[in-house]
Coordinates of C-alpha atoms in Angstrom, one line a residue:
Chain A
X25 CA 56.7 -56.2 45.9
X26 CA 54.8 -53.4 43.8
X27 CA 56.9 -49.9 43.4
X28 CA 54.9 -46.7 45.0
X29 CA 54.1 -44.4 42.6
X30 CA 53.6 -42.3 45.2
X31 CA 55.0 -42.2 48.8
X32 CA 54.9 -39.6 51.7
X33 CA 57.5 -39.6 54.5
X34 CA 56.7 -37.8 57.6
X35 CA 54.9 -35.1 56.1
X36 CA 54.5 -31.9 58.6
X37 CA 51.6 -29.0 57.5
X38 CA 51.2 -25.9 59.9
X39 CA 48.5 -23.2 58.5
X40 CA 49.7 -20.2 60.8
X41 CA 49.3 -22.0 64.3
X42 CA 47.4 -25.3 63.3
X43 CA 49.9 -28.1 63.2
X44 CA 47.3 -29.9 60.5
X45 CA 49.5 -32.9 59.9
X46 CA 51.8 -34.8 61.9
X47 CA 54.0 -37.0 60.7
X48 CA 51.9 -38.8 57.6
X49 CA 53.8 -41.4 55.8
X50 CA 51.3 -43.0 53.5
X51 CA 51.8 -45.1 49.8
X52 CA 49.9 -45.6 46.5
X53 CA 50.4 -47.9 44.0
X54 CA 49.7 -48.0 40.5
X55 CA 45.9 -49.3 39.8
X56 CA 45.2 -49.2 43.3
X57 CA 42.3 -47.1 44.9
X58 CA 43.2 -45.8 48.6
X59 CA 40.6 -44.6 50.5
X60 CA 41.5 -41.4 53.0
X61 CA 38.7 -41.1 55.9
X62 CA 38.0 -39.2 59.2
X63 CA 36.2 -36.9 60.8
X64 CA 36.2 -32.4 59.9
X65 CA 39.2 -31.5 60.3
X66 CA 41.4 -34.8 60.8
X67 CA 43.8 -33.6 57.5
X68 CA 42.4 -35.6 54.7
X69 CA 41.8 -32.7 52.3
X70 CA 45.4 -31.2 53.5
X71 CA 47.0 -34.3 52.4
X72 CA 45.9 -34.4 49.2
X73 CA 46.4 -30.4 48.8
X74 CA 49.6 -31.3 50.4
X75 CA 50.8 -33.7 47.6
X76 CA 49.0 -31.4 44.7
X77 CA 51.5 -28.5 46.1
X78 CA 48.5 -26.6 47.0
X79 CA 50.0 -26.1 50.7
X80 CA 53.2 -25.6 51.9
X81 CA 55.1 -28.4 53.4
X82 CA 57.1 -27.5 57.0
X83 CA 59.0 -31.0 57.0
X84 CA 58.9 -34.7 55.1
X85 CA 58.8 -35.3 51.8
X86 CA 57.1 -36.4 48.8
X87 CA 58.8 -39.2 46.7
X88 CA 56.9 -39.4 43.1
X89 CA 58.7 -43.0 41.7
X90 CA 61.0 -42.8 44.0
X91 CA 62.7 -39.5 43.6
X92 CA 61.6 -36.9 46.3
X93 CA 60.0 -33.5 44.6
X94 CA 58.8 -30.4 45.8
X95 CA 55.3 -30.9 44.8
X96 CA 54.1 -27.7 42.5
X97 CA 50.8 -28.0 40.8
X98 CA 51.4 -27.4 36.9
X99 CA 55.0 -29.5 37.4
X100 CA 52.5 -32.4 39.6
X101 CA 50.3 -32.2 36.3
X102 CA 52.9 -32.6 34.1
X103 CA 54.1 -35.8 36.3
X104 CA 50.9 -37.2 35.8
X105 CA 49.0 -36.6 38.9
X106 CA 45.5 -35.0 39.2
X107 CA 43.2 -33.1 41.1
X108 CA 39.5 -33.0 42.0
X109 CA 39.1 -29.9 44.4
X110 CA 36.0 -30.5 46.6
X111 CA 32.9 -29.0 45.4
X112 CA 33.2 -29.7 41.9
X113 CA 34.4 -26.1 41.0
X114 CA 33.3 -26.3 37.4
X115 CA 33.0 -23.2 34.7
X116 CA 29.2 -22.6 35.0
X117 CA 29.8 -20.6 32.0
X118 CA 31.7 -22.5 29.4
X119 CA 30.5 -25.5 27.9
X120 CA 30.6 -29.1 29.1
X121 CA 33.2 -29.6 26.0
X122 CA 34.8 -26.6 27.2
X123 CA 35.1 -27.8 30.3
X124 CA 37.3 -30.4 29.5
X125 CA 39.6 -29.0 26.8
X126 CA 40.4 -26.7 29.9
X127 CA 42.0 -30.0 31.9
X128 CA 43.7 -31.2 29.0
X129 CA 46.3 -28.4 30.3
X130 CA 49.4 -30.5 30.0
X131 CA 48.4 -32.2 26.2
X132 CA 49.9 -30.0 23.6
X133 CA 48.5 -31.7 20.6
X134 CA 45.5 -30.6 19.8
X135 CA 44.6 -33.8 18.0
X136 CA 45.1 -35.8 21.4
X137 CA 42.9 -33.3 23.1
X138 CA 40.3 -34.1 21.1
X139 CA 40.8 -37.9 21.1
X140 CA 40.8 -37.4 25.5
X141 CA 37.5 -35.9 25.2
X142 CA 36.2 -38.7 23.1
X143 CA 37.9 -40.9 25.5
X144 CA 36.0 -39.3 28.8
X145 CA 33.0 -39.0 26.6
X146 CA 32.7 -43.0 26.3
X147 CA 33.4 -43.5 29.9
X148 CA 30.7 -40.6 31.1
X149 CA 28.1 -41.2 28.3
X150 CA 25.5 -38.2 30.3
X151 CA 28.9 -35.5 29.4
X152 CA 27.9 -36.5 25.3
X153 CA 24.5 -35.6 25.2
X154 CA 25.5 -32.3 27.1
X155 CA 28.7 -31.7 25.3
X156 CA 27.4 -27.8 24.2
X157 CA 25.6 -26.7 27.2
X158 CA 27.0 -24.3 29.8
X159 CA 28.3 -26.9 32.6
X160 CA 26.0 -24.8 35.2
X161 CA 23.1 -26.0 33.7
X162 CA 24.2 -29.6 35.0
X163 CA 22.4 -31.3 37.9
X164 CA 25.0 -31.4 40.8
X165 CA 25.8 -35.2 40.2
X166 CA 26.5 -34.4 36.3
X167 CA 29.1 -31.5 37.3
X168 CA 31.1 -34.0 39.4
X169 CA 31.1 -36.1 36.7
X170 CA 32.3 -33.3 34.8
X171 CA 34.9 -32.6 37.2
X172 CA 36.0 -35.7 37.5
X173 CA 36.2 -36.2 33.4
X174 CA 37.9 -32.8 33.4
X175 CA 40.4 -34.5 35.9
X176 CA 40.9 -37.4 33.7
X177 CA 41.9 -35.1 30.6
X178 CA 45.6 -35.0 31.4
X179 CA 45.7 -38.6 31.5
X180 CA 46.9 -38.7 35.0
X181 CA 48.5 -42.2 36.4
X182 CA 47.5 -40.8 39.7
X183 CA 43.5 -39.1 40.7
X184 CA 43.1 -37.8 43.7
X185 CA 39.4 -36.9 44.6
X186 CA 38.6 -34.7 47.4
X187 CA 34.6 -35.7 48.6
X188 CA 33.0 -37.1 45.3
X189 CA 29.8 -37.2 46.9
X190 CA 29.8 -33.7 48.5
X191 CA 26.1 -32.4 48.4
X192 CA 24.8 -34.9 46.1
X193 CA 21.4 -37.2 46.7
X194 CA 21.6 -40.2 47.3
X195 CA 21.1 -41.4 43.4
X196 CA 23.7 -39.2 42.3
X197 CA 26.2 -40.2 44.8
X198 CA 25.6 -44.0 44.2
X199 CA 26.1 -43.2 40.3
X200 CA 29.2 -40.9 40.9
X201 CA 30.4 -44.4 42.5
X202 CA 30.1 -46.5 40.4
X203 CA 31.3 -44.1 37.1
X204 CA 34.4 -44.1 39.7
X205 CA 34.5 -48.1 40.2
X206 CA 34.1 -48.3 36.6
X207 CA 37.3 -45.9 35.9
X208 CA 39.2 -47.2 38.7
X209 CA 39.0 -50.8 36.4
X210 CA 39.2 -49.8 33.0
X211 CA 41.6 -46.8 32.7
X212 CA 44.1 -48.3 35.7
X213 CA 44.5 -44.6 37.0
X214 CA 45.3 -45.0 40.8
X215 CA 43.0 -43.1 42.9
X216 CA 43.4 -41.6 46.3
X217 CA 39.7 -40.8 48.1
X218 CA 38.8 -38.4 50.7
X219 CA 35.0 -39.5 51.6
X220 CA 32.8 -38.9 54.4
X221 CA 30.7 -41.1 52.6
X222 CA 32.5 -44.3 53.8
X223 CA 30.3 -47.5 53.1
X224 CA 30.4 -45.9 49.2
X225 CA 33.9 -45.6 49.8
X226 CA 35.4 -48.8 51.0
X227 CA 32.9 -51.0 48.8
X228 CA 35.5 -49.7 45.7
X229 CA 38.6 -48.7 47.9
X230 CA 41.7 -51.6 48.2
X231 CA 43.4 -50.2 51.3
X232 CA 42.6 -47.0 53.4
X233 CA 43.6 -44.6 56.0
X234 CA 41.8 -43.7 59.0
X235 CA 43.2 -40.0 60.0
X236 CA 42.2 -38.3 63.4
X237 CA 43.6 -34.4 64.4
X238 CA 46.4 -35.0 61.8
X239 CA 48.1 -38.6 62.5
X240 CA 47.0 -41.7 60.9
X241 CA 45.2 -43.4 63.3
X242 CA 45.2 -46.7 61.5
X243 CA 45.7 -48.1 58.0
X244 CA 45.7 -51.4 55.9
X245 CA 43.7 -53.5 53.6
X246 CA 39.6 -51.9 53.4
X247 CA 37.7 -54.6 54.0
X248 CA 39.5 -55.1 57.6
X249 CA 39.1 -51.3 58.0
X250 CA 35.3 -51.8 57.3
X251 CA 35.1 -53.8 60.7
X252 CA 37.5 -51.7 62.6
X253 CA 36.6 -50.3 65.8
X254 CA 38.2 -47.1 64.7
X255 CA 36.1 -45.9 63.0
X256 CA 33.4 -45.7 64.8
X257 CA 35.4 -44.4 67.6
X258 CA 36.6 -41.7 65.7
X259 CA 33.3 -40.8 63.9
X260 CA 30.8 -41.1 67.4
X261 CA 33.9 -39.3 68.9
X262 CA 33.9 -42.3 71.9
X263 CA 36.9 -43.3 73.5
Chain B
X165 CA 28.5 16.0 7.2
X166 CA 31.2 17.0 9.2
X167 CA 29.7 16.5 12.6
X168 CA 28.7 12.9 11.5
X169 CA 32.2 12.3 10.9
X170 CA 33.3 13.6 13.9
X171 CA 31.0 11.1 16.0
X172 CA 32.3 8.7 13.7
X173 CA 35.9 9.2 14.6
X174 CA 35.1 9.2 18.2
X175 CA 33.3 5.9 18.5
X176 CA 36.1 4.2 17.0
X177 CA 38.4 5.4 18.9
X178 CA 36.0 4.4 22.0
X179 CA 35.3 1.0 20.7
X180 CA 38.5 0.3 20.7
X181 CA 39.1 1.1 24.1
X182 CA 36.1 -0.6 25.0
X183 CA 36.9 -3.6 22.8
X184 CA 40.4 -3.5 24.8
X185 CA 39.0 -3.2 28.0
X186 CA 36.7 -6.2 28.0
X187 CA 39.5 -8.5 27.5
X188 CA 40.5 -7.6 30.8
X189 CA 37.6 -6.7 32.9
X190 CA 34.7 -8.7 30.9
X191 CA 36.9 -12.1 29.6
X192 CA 39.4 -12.3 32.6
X193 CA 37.2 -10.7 35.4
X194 CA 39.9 -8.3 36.5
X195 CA 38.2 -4.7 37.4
X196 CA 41.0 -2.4 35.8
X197 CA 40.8 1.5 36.2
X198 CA 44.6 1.7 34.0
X199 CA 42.9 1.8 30.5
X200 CA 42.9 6.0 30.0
X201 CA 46.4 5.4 31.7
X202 CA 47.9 3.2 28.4
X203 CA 45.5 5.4 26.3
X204 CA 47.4 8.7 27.6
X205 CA 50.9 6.8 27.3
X206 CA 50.2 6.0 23.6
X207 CA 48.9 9.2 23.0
X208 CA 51.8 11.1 24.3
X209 CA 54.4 8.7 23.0
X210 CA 52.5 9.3 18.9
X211 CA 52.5 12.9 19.8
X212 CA 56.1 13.2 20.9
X213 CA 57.7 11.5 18.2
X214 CA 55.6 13.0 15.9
X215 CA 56.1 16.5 17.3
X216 CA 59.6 16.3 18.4
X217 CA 61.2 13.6 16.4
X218 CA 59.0 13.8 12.9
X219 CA 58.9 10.3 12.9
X220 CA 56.4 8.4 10.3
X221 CA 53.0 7.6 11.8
X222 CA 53.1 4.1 11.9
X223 CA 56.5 3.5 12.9
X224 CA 55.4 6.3 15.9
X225 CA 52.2 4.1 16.8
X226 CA 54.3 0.9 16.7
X227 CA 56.8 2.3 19.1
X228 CA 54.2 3.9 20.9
X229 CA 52.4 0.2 21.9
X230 CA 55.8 -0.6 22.5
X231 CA 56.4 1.4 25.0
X232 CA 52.8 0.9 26.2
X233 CA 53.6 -3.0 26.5
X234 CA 56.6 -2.4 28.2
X235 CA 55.0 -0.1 31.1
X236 CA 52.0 -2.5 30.7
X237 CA 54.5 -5.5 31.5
X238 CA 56.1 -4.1 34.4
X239 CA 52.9 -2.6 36.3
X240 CA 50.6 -6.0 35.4
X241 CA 53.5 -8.1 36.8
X242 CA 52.7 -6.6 40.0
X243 CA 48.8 -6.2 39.4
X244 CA 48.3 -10.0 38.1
X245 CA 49.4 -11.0 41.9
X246 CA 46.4 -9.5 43.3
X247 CA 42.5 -10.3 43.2
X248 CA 39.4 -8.3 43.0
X249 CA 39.1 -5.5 45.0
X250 CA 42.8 -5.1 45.4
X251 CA 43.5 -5.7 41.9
X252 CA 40.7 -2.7 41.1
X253 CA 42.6 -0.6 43.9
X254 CA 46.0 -1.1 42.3
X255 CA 44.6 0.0 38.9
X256 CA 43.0 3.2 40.0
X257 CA 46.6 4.3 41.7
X258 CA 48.5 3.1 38.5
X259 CA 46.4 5.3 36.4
X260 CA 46.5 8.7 39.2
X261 CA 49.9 7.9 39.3
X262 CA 50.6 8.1 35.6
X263 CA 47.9 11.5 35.4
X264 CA 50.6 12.8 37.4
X265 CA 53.5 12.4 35.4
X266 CA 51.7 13.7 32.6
X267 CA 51.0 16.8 34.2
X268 CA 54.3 17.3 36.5
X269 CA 56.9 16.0 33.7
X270 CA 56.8 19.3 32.1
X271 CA 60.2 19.3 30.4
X272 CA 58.4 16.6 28.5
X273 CA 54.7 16.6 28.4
X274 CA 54.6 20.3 28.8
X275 CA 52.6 20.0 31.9
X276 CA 48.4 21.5 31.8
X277 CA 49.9 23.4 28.5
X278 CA 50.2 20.3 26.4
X279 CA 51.4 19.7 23.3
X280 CA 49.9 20.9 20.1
X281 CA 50.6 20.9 16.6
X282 CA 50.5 17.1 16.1
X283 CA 50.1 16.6 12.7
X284 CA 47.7 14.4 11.4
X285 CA 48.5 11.1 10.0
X286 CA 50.6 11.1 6.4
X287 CA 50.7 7.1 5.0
X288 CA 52.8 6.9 1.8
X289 CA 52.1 10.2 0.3
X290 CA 48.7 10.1 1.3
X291 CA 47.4 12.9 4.0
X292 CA 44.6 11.8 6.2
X293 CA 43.8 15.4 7.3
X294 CA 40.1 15.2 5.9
X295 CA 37.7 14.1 8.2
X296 CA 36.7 11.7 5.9
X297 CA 40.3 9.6 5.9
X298 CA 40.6 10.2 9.1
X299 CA 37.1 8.5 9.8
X300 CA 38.0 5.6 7.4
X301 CA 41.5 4.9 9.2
X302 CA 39.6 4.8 12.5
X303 CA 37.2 2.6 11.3
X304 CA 40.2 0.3 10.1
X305 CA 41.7 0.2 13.2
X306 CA 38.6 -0.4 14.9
X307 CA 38.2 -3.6 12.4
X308 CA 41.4 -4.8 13.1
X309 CA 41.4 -4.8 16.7
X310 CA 37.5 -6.0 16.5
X311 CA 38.9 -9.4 14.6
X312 CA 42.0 -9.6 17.3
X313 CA 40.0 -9.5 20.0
X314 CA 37.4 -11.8 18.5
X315 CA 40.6 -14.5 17.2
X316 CA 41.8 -14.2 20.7
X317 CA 38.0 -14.5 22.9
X318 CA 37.5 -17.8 20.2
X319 CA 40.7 -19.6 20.9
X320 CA 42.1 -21.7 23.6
X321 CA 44.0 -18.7 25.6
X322 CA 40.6 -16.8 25.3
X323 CA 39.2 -20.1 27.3
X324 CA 41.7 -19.6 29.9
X325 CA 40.2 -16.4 30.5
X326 CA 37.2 -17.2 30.7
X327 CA 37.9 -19.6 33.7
X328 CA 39.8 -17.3 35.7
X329 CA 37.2 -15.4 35.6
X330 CA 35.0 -18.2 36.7
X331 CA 37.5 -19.4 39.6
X332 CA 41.3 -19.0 39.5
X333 CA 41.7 -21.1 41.9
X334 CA 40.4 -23.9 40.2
X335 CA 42.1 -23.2 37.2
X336 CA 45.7 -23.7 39.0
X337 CA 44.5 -26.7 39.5
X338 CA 45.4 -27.8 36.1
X339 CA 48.5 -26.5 36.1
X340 CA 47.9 -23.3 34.9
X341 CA 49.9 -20.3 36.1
X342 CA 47.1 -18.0 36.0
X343 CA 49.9 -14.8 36.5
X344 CA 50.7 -15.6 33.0
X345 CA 47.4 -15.5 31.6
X346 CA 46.5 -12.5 33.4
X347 CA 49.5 -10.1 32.6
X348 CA 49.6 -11.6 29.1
X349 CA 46.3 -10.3 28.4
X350 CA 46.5 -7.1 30.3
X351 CA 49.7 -6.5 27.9
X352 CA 48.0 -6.8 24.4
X353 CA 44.6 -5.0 25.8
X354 CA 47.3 -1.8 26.7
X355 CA 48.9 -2.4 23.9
X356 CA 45.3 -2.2 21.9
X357 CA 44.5 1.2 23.9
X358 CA 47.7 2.9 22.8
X359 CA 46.8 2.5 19.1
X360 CA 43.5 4.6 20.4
X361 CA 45.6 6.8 21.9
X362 CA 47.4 7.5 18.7
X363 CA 44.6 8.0 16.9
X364 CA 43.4 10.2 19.3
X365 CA 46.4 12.4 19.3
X366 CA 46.4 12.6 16.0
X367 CA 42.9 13.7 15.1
X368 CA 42.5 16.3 17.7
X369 CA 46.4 17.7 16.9
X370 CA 46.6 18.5 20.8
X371 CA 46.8 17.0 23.9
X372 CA 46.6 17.4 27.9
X373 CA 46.4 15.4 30.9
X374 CA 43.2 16.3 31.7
X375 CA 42.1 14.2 28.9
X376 CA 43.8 10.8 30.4
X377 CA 42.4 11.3 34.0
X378 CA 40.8 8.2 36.3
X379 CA 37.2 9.3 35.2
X380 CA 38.7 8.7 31.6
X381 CA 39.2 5.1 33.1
X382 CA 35.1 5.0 34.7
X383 CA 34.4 6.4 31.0
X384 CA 35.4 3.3 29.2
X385 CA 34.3 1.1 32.0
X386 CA 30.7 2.6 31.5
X387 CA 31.2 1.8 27.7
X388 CA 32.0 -1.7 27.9
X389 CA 29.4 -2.1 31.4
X390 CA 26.4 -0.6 29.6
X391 CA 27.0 -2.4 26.3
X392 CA 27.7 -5.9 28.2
X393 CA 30.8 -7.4 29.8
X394 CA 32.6 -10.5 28.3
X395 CA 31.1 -9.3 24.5
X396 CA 32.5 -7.7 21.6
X397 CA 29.3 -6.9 19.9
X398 CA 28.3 -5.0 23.0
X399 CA 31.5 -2.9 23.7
X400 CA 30.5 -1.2 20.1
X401 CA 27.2 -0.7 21.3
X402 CA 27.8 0.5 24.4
X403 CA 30.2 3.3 23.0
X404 CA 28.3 4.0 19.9
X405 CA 25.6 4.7 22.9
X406 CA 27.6 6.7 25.0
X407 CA 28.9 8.6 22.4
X408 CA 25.6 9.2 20.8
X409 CA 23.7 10.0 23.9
X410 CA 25.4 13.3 25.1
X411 CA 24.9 14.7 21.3
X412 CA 21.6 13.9 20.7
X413 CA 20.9 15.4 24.6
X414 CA 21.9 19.0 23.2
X415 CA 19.2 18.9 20.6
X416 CA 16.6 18.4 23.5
X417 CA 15.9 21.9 24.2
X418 CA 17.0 22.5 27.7
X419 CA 17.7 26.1 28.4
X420 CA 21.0 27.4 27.4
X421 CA 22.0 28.6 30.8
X422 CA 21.0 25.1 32.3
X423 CA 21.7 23.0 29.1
X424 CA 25.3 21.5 30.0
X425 CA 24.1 20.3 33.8
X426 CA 20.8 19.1 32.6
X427 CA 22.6 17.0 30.2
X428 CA 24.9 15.3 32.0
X429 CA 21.9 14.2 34.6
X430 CA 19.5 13.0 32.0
X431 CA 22.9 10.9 31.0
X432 CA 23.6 9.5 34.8
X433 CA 20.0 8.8 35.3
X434 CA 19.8 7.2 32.1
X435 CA 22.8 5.0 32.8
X436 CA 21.1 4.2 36.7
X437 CA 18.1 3.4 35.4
X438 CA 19.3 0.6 32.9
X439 CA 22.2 -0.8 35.7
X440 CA 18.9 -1.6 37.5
X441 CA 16.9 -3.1 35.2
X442 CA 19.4 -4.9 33.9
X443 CA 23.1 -4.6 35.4
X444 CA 24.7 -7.7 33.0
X445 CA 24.3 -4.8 30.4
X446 CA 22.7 -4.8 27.1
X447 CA 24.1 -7.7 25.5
X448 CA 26.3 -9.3 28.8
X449 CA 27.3 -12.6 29.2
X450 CA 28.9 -11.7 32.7
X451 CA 28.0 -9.1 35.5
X452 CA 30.6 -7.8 37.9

């Protein structure tokens, strides 16, 4: 049986009032791609913040390898996780190169920062030919490549991507998928997706969640969770 | 000749300021009001030992940012939690709160009477009390903190900056503790604003609070607004212009009773009319 990179164990999240998650326990392996899907508001986005230390945790735990940790963001980094904040959220005015050196926070050699960007640069050919331009200037399906690149800097054994496809048209989102299919194979980084965009989404995704007003509502392989009932349920909002 | 010098002098002094200033408010996009705060703190420490201890000038500048830093460091580790308009609010009460010590500490700063008689710089034999030296060491320093802040703008910490000021959040993301960033740079650009303050105190051999007050602060901010936020080229500009523009106003013939007030609203309307037309400043890269 594979080892979780990744694991959380009854993970409670209030924000004031909200109780936004109750009880998650969820699991990613190494390699794997894990798809995180529900309607506004069910707690995908928490989760991830939750594991990127971005919100507080009122109960559970995180287990990175094995070991529980109190997830911080620069220590997270350091561990060899990443995160893609919804909305892309690049510097419109620093340069596409610029960009990038910025994620390669947690690589002190300068040499190897330069040897990431070539590395991103390969697997997101449109980044090269933009390397000097102010990142604004990039259509919005070039700056979530960008963000995503800029996410890959660090090297991270673990990606987690908060709605690629936000605000994108319909080519962009089909090429932001398969840059990410493409990654998810050649640079074995595990990824964990929150999508609304789900067809996308489980055509690349090995296992899934399906999350309604913070509980997991039903989980396994994605292929079965393509013909689950659930989802529809949860997305028409029938009973 | 001497008059030329004078507005020599003085827009070295304001360049540096401005210069300072831009790391903070144009790179990191932190609206600070505390510069003519650290500019009063360096000038009074210079003065002081000077006066009072007849310490050597440079050892009395170095302390002098020294103790600048030190304030700086305790009052930005407070400041560098805050955002925005709370960060600009924090600022402006720093810098009435230090006015005030300047002019109620009296057993120190001598209060409104100042302190006078602060000799002018003496470097290894060498006097600078001719205009002329005094010009040229201005113009030094004003070179030397031109290249700092151009090594720092041009180098990975100066990119840091940059995206804080483009979204902070975004930048914790990464792992970067952005509090760091923030105070680190808030520290050096005091630290930059004391040397002006030292130069200050020792050209015009006297000082008073009224020199160091929050419109002090707005002053500066003008400088580096006007010339264009998040450049270095345009904080020179922008104080050679706001240094130029009051003097060449009192050769435009205005009435001598009326000449003062006229002056100073030909200057404000001058200053309204190019924040409209173009409010990223003359040579901006950045607009509040």
């Amino acid at each position: 049986m594979k080892r979780n990179l990744l694991s959380l164990s009854d993970i409670h999240v209030h924000y004031g009032g909200v109780h936004a998650l109750r009880g998650i326990n969820l699991s990613l392996q190494a390699g794997e791609v894990v798809a995180l899907m529900g309607s506004n508001g069910a707690g995908k986005s928490t989760i991830l913040k939750t594991i990127f230390g971005l919100v507080p945790i009122t109960s559970g735990s995180v287990c990175w390898r094995g070991t529980s940790t109190l997830p911080v963001p620069h220590d997270m980094v350091r561990k060899g996780i990443s995160f893609v904040p919804q909305g892309r959220r690049v510097f419109a005015n620093l340069s596409v190169e610029e960009n990038l050196e910025i994620g390669g926070f947690s690589v002190t050699d300068q040499g190897l920062v330069r040897q990431r960007i070539r590395d991103v640069m390969n697997l997101f050919p449109i980044l090269e030919k933009k390397r000097k331009e102010p990142s604004g200037t990039l259509s919005g399906g070039q700056q979530q490549l960008l963000a995503i690149a800029r996410g890959l800097m660090s090297n991270p054994q673990v990606l987690l991507l908060d709605e690629p496809s936000l605000g994108l048209s319909p080519k962009a989102v089909k090429e932001v998928f398969e840059t990410i299919k493409t990654m998810s194979q050649t640079q074995k980084t595990a990824l964990m997706i929150v999508e609304h965009n789900i067809p996308s989404l489980l055509r690349i995704a090995h296992r899934g969640y399906i999350l309604d007003k913070g509980t997991i509502v039903a989980e396994g392989d994605a292929q079965r969770l393509a013909k689950d009932s659930t989802l529809e349920r949860i997305f028409t909002g029938s009973s | 000749m001497e008059y030329f010098l004078h507005l020599i002098t003085l827009f070295a002094i304001y360049a540096i300021l401005g210069l300072s200033l831009n790391l903070v408010v144009g790179y990191t996009g932190l609206l600070s009001a505390t510069h003519a705060a650290f500019y009063g703190i360096g000038a009074y420490a210079t003065a002081l030992l000077l006066t009072v201890s007849g310490l050597n000038f440079f050892f009395a500048v170095f302390l002098g940012i020294i103790l600048t830093s030190l304030i700086a460091l305790s009052i930005g580790s407070v400041l560098s939690k805050f955002r925005d308009d709370y960060y600009a609010l924090g600022s402006i009460g720093f810098c009435i709160i230090t006015f005030s010590i300047f002019l109620n500490w009296q057993d120190l700063t001598r209060g409104p009477l100042g302190i006078s008689g602060i000799p002018r710089p003496d470097i290894f034999g060498l006097s600078f009390s001719s205009s002329i030296l005094f010009a040229l060491l201005a113009l030094i320093a004003l070179g030397v903190t031109f290249l700092a802040c151009r090594g720092i703008v041009r180098s990975s910490f100066g990119r840091v900056l940059k995206a804080i000021r483009e979204d902070e959040g975004a930048i914790q993301v990464f792992g970067y503790r952005t509090h760091t960033y923030k105070l680190l740079v808030f520290v050096i650009s005091a630290a930059m604003a004391s040397v002006a303050g030292s130069l200050f105190a020792t050209y015009v051999t006297y000082i008073d609070p009224s020199t160091f007050t929050i419109l002090e602060s707005v002053f500066i901010l003008a400088i580096i607004i006007l010339g264009g936020l998040a450049n270095l080229r345009g904080s020179l500009i922008g104080a050679l212009i706001l240094i130029l523009i009051p003097e060449l106003l009192r050769f435009a013939g205005f009435p001598a009773e009326i000449a003062g007030q006229t002056r100073e609203l030909v200057y404000g309307l001058m200053l309204l009319v190019l924040m409209l037309r173009r409010p990223q400043g003359l040579l901006g890269e950045y607009k509040l």
